[in-house]
Amino acid sequence: AQTVTQSQPEMSVQEAETVTLSCTYDTSESDYYLFWYKQPPSRQMILVIRQEAYKQQNATENRFSVNFQKAAKSFSLKISDSQLGDAAMYFCAYFNFGNEKLTFGTGTRLTIIP
Amino acid sequence: KAGVTQTPRYLIKTRGQQVTLSCSPISGHRSVSWYQQTPGQGLQFLFEYFSETQRNKGNFPGRFSGRQFSNSRSEMNVSTLELGDSALYLCASNPTGGPGETQYFGPGTRLLVL
């Protein structure tokens, strides 16, 4: 079974600084998708960024970028120029064509220090 | 477009009762997935419906069931409630449930079982 591990239950960063959230996953598949979702205190989860496993280029969305290391099965999220609105739970998620469901990590709670 | 809506937002039930939660997907979305979120277990996939058919199912007991209507609205039912069913139940929709599609989440229904 696929598993997703987020080893940092909590992280904090000074406003305007850069923070990296870690995610590793376990799979025997070669074709899959990886996602980072954000869940602010209001509870509505939203997609931050996604990566197709067949693409070597790391995905980027404005201040958010990933470091995708397929061989190491690592998928970290970098947030640059952190803003107060970035405070949230961040979930790493994995999807493959075999079981066709999203498997989530346990989340990392990110606090932004003004 | 209006986002994913879930009703009710909060619910208190007692052990042994049953409950029905409702989810209205984004207009045009035909796939609806349900997740259970708890502090201990994180986000766990319950099931996914597409065109009124259950396509995928997670590892939950038969007390958890769902259905989807012709307008893509979905309901989830939990019978014989247990204390451990207290959780945030999230619904997510996407156009076809295809591989790697972004899931659009609703605000969730917080269920408390006493």
mmCIF file of C-alpha atoms in Angstrom:
data_model
loop_
_atom_site.group_PDB
_atom_site.id
_atom_site.type_symbol
_atom_site.label_atom_id
_atom_site.label_comp_id
_atom_site.label_asym_id
_atom_site.label_seq_id
_atom_site.Cartn_x
_atom_site.Cartn_y
_atom_site.Cartn_z
ATOM 1 C CA ALA A 1 0.000 0.000 0.000
ATOM 2 C CA GLN A 2 1.095 3.500 -0.710
ATOM 3 C CA THR A 3 2.012 5.641 2.266
ATOM 4 C CA VAL A 4 2.772 9.324 2.584
ATOM 5 C CA THR A 5 4.935 10.578 5.442
ATOM 6 C CA GLN A 6 5.224 14.107 6.686
ATOM 7 C CA SER A 7 7.813 14.022 9.426
ATOM 8 C CA GLN A 8 7.309 17.596 10.638
ATOM 9 C CA PRO A 9 4.066 17.919 12.625
ATOM 10 C CA GLU A 10 4.735 21.628 13.163
ATOM 11 C CA MET A 11 6.904 24.262 11.580
ATOM 12 C CA SER A 12 7.252 27.982 12.076
ATOM 13 C CA VAL A 13 8.845 30.670 9.989
ATOM 14 C CA GLN A 14 9.399 34.378 10.255
ATOM 15 C CA GLU A 15 7.304 36.476 7.924
ATOM 16 C CA ALA A 16 9.089 37.129 4.601
ATOM 17 C CA GLU A 17 11.446 34.203 5.166
ATOM 18 C CA THR A 18 11.562 30.876 3.318
ATOM 19 C CA VAL A 19 10.413 27.557 4.725
ATOM 20 C CA THR A 20 10.539 24.017 3.384
ATOM 21 C CA LEU A 21 8.042 21.330 4.313
ATOM 22 C CA SER A 22 9.080 17.716 3.864
ATOM 23 C CA CYS A 23 7.168 14.824 2.384
ATOM 24 C CA THR A 24 8.236 11.314 1.492
ATOM 25 C CA TYR A 25 6.138 8.580 -0.013
ATOM 26 C CA ASP A 26 6.365 4.913 -0.639
ATOM 27 C CA THR A 27 5.271 3.404 -3.921
ATOM 28 C CA SER A 28 6.274 0.812 -6.448
ATOM 29 C CA GLU A 29 4.510 2.666 -9.232
ATOM 30 C CA SER A 30 6.341 4.760 -11.806
ATOM 31 C CA ASP A 31 3.434 6.937 -12.896
ATOM 32 C CA TYR A 32 1.598 8.969 -10.325
ATOM 33 C CA TYR A 33 0.742 12.472 -9.154
ATOM 34 C CA LEU A 34 1.773 14.361 -6.072
ATOM 35 C CA PHE A 35 -0.015 17.284 -4.503
ATOM 36 C CA TRP A 36 0.322 19.787 -1.732
ATOM 37 C CA TYR A 37 -2.951 20.948 -0.237
ATOM 38 C CA LYS A 38 -3.410 23.755 2.258
ATOM 39 C CA GLN A 39 -6.063 23.787 4.955
ATOM 40 C CA PRO A 40 -6.370 27.193 6.644
ATOM 41 C CA PRO A 41 -8.126 27.553 9.981
ATOM 42 C CA SER A 42 -11.416 28.132 8.128
ATOM 43 C CA ARG A 43 -11.085 24.455 7.114
ATOM 44 C CA GLN A 44 -11.607 24.641 3.352
ATOM 45 C CA MET A 45 -8.795 22.698 1.711
ATOM 46 C CA ILE A 46 -7.308 24.172 -1.411
ATOM 47 C CA LEU A 47 -4.710 22.934 -3.843
ATOM 48 C CA VAL A 48 -1.329 24.624 -3.584
ATOM 49 C CA ILE A 49 0.664 22.808 -6.224
ATOM 50 C CA ARG A 50 0.826 19.517 -8.085
ATOM 51 C CA GLN A 51 3.508 17.488 -9.797
ATOM 52 C CA GLU A 52 3.265 14.750 -12.401
ATOM 53 C CA ALA A 53 5.809 12.031 -11.698
ATOM 54 C CA TYR A 54 6.813 11.728 -15.348
ATOM 55 C CA LYS A 55 7.886 15.377 -15.406
ATOM 56 C CA GLN A 56 11.427 15.996 -14.247
ATOM 57 C CA GLN A 57 10.927 19.724 -13.973
ATOM 58 C CA ASN A 58 9.863 20.884 -10.538
ATOM 59 C CA ALA A 59 6.459 22.551 -10.401
ATOM 60 C CA THR A 60 6.242 26.210 -9.411
ATOM 61 C CA GLU A 61 3.277 28.383 -8.517
ATOM 62 C CA ASN A 62 4.267 31.919 -7.629
ATOM 63 C CA ARG A 63 5.894 31.751 -4.170
ATOM 64 C CA PHE A 64 5.390 27.993 -3.935
ATOM 65 C CA SER A 65 7.749 25.493 -5.492
ATOM 66 C CA VAL A 66 8.549 21.846 -5.018
ATOM 67 C CA ASN A 67 11.701 19.796 -4.944
ATOM 68 C CA PHE A 68 10.695 16.496 -6.496
ATOM 69 C CA GLN A 69 13.254 13.744 -6.118
ATOM 70 C CA LYS A 70 11.706 10.689 -7.745
ATOM 71 C CA ALA A 71 14.466 8.226 -6.930
ATOM 72 C CA ALA A 72 14.443 9.277 -3.302
ATOM 73 C CA LYS A 73 10.618 9.413 -3.267
ATOM 74 C CA SER A 74 10.745 12.858 -1.805
ATOM 75 C CA PHE A 75 8.449 15.785 -2.538
ATOM 76 C CA SER A 76 9.163 18.879 -0.455
ATOM 77 C CA LEU A 77 7.345 22.197 -0.630
ATOM 78 C CA LYS A 78 9.222 25.476 -0.477
ATOM 79 C CA ILE A 79 7.365 28.635 0.430
ATOM 80 C CA SER A 80 9.273 31.811 -0.320
ATOM 81 C CA ASP A 81 8.571 35.235 1.155
ATOM 82 C CA SER A 82 6.202 33.733 3.728
ATOM 83 C CA GLN A 83 3.058 35.705 4.434
ATOM 84 C CA LEU A 84 0.652 35.652 7.349
ATOM 85 C CA GLY A 85 -1.970 34.125 5.083
ATOM 86 C CA ASP A 86 0.243 31.088 4.558
ATOM 87 C CA ALA A 87 -0.508 29.908 8.095
ATOM 88 C CA ALA A 88 -2.337 26.611 7.720
ATOM 89 C CA MET A 89 -2.074 22.849 7.823
ATOM 90 C CA TYR A 90 -0.268 21.576 4.763
ATOM 91 C CA PHE A 91 -0.986 18.099 3.465
ATOM 92 C CA CYS A 92 1.076 16.176 1.003
ATOM 93 C CA ALA A 93 -0.969 13.757 -1.103
ATOM 94 C CA TYR A 94 -0.304 10.986 -3.591
ATOM 95 C CA PHE A 95 -2.448 9.630 -6.391
ATOM 96 C CA ASN A 96 -1.770 6.710 -8.677
ATOM 97 C CA PHE A 97 -3.658 4.862 -11.319
ATOM 98 C CA GLY A 98 -3.782 1.607 -9.414
ATOM 99 C CA ASN A 99 -6.030 2.423 -6.500
ATOM 100 C CA GLU A 100 -7.200 5.751 -7.915
ATOM 101 C CA LYS A 101 -7.608 7.525 -4.641
ATOM 102 C CA LEU A 102 -5.778 10.319 -2.910
ATOM 103 C CA THR A 103 -3.602 9.198 -0.013
ATOM 104 C CA PHE A 104 -2.739 11.998 2.384
ATOM 105 C CA GLY A 105 0.092 12.520 4.817
ATOM 106 C CA THR A 106 -0.644 13.488 8.391
ATOM 107 C CA GLY A 107 -0.005 17.156 7.757
ATOM 108 C CA THR A 108 2.358 19.886 8.888
ATOM 109 C CA ARG A 109 1.020 22.842 10.809
ATOM 110 C CA LEU A 110 2.771 25.986 9.610
ATOM 111 C CA THR A 111 2.867 29.064 11.811
ATOM 112 C CA ILE A 112 3.991 32.416 10.473
ATOM 113 C CA ILE A 113 5.701 34.666 12.997
ATOM 114 C CA PRO A 114 5.093 38.372 12.352
ATOM 115 C CA LYS B 1 -18.938 29.248 -10.084
ATOM 116 C CA ALA B 2 -20.119 28.433 -6.622
ATOM 117 C CA GLY B 3 -17.797 26.169 -4.687
ATOM 118 C CA VAL B 4 -18.487 22.823 -3.095
ATOM 119 C CA THR B 5 -21.104 23.144 -0.386
ATOM 120 C CA GLN B 6 -21.768 20.793 2.487
ATOM 121 C CA THR B 7 -24.682 20.687 4.847
ATOM 122 C CA PRO B 8 -25.019 20.755 7.715
ATOM 123 C CA ARG B 9 -21.805 22.377 8.884
ATOM 124 C CA TYR B 10 -22.100 21.078 12.422
ATOM 125 C CA LEU B 11 -23.936 18.127 13.855
ATOM 126 C CA ILE B 12 -24.224 16.525 17.266
ATOM 127 C CA LYS B 13 -25.557 12.996 17.557
ATOM 128 C CA THR B 14 -25.583 10.268 20.176
ATOM 129 C CA ARG B 15 -24.217 6.769 19.914
ATOM 130 C CA GLY B 16 -26.435 4.398 17.995
ATOM 131 C CA GLN B 17 -28.096 7.077 15.910
ATOM 132 C CA GLN B 18 -27.648 7.468 12.216
ATOM 133 C CA VAL B 19 -26.701 10.569 10.262
ATOM 134 C CA THR B 20 -26.868 11.802 6.684
ATOM 135 C CA LEU B 21 -24.496 14.406 5.326
ATOM 136 C CA SER B 22 -24.989 16.213 2.055
ATOM 137 C CA CYS B 23 -22.567 17.527 -0.532
ATOM 138 C CA SER B 24 -23.273 19.668 -3.604
ATOM 139 C CA PRO B 25 -20.352 19.664 -6.020
ATOM 140 C CA ILE B 26 -19.238 22.469 -8.249
ATOM 141 C CA SER B 27 -21.554 22.801 -11.225
ATOM 142 C CA GLY B 28 -20.393 20.495 -14.002
ATOM 143 C CA HIS B 29 -18.364 18.261 -11.731
ATOM 144 C CA ARG B 30 -19.454 14.652 -11.880
ATOM 145 C CA SER B 31 -17.076 13.069 -9.404
ATOM 146 C CA VAL B 32 -17.593 13.399 -5.669
ATOM 147 C CA SER B 33 -15.268 11.959 -3.049
ATOM 148 C CA TRP B 34 -15.689 11.784 0.692
ATOM 149 C CA TYR B 35 -12.971 11.900 3.330
ATOM 150 C CA GLN B 36 -12.921 11.552 7.085
ATOM 151 C CA GLN B 37 -10.500 13.788 8.957
ATOM 152 C CA THR B 38 -9.546 13.099 12.561
ATOM 153 C CA PRO B 39 -6.576 14.259 14.643
ATOM 154 C CA GLY B 40 -5.401 10.704 15.137
ATOM 155 C CA GLN B 41 -5.881 9.206 11.681
ATOM 156 C CA GLY B 42 -5.562 12.290 9.519
ATOM 157 C CA LEU B 43 -7.423 12.353 6.223
ATOM 158 C CA GLN B 44 -8.805 9.037 5.111
ATOM 159 C CA PHE B 45 -10.599 8.286 1.882
ATOM 160 C CA LEU B 46 -14.120 6.971 2.303
ATOM 161 C CA PHE B 47 -15.480 6.570 -1.218
ATOM 162 C CA GLU B 48 -15.879 8.192 -4.599
ATOM 163 C CA TYR B 49 -18.941 8.473 -6.773
ATOM 164 C CA PHE B 50 -19.155 9.210 -10.458
ATOM 165 C CA SER B 51 -22.362 9.314 -12.471
ATOM 166 C CA GLU B 52 -24.350 7.836 -9.595
ATOM 167 C CA THR B 53 -21.990 4.860 -9.252
ATOM 168 C CA GLN B 54 -19.519 4.157 -6.497
ATOM 169 C CA ARG B 55 -16.169 3.804 -8.245
ATOM 170 C CA ASN B 56 -13.782 3.516 -5.337
ATOM 171 C CA LYS B 57 -14.064 2.680 -1.691
ATOM 172 C CA GLY B 58 -11.739 3.073 1.266
ATOM 173 C CA ASN B 59 -11.308 0.787 4.229
ATOM 174 C CA PHE B 60 -14.318 1.716 6.278
ATOM 175 C CA PRO B 61 -16.990 -0.571 7.731
ATOM 176 C CA GLY B 62 -20.317 -1.063 6.033
ATOM 177 C CA ARG B 63 -21.930 1.426 8.418
ATOM 178 C CA PHE B 64 -20.553 4.081 6.098
ATOM 179 C CA SER B 65 -22.448 4.335 2.854
ATOM 180 C CA GLY B 66 -23.196 6.902 0.253
ATOM 181 C CA ARG B 67 -25.015 7.661 -2.897
ATOM 182 C CA GLN B 68 -25.025 10.125 -5.712
ATOM 183 C CA PHE B 69 -27.984 11.611 -7.486
ATOM 184 C CA SER B 70 -28.451 12.427 -11.135
ATOM 185 C CA ASN B 71 -27.565 16.073 -10.473
ATOM 186 C CA SER B 72 -24.229 14.868 -8.979
ATOM 187 C CA ARG B 73 -25.203 15.854 -5.453
ATOM 188 C CA SER B 74 -24.041 13.237 -3.008
ATOM 189 C CA GLU B 75 -25.065 12.057 0.408
ATOM 190 C CA MET B 76 -23.128 10.102 2.945
ATOM 191 C CA ASN B 77 -24.807 8.046 5.621
ATOM 192 C CA VAL B 78 -23.371 6.645 8.805
ATOM 193 C CA SER B 79 -25.540 4.196 10.734
ATOM 194 C CA THR B 80 -25.200 3.050 14.327
ATOM 195 C CA LEU B 81 -22.877 5.895 15.220
ATOM 196 C CA GLU B 82 -19.891 5.230 17.451
ATOM 197 C CA LEU B 83 -17.866 7.716 19.475
ATOM 198 C CA GLY B 84 -14.964 7.177 17.096
ATOM 199 C CA ASP B 85 -17.024 8.513 14.205
ATOM 200 C CA SER B 86 -16.590 12.025 15.568
ATOM 201 C CA ALA B 87 -14.672 13.768 12.824
ATOM 202 C CA LEU B 88 -14.660 16.397 10.138
ATOM 203 C CA TYR B 89 -16.190 14.920 6.989
ATOM 204 C CA LEU B 90 -14.926 16.512 3.836
ATOM 205 C CA CYS B 91 -16.432 16.257 0.423
ATOM 206 C CA ALA B 92 -14.471 17.027 -2.727
ATOM 207 C CA SER B 93 -15.498 17.276 -6.339
ATOM 208 C CA ASN B 94 -13.744 17.316 -9.659
ATOM 209 C CA PRO B 95 -14.916 17.162 -13.259
ATOM 210 C CA THR B 96 -14.376 13.486 -14.041
ATOM 211 C CA GLY B 97 -12.319 12.019 -11.231
ATOM 212 C CA GLY B 98 -9.587 11.512 -13.773
ATOM 213 C CA PRO B 99 -5.987 10.866 -12.781
ATOM 214 C CA GLY B 100 -4.355 13.822 -11.179
ATOM 215 C CA GLU B 101 -7.373 16.115 -11.380
ATOM 216 C CA THR B 102 -7.482 18.795 -8.736
ATOM 217 C CA GLN B 103 -9.909 18.044 -5.959
ATOM 218 C CA TYR B 104 -12.051 20.973 -4.871
ATOM 219 C CA PHE B 105 -12.978 20.593 -1.244
ATOM 220 C CA GLY B 106 -16.012 21.779 0.652
ATOM 221 C CA PRO B 107 -15.840 23.343 4.109
ATOM 222 C CA GLY B 108 -16.703 20.072 5.783
ATOM 223 C CA THR B 109 -19.296 18.839 8.221
ATOM 224 C CA ARG B 110 -18.094 18.529 11.774
ATOM 225 C CA LEU B 111 -19.801 15.584 13.441
ATOM 226 C CA LEU B 112 -19.667 15.092 17.169
ATOM 227 C CA VAL B 113 -20.936 11.809 18.568
ATOM 228 C CA LEU B 114 -21.756 11.814 22.271
#
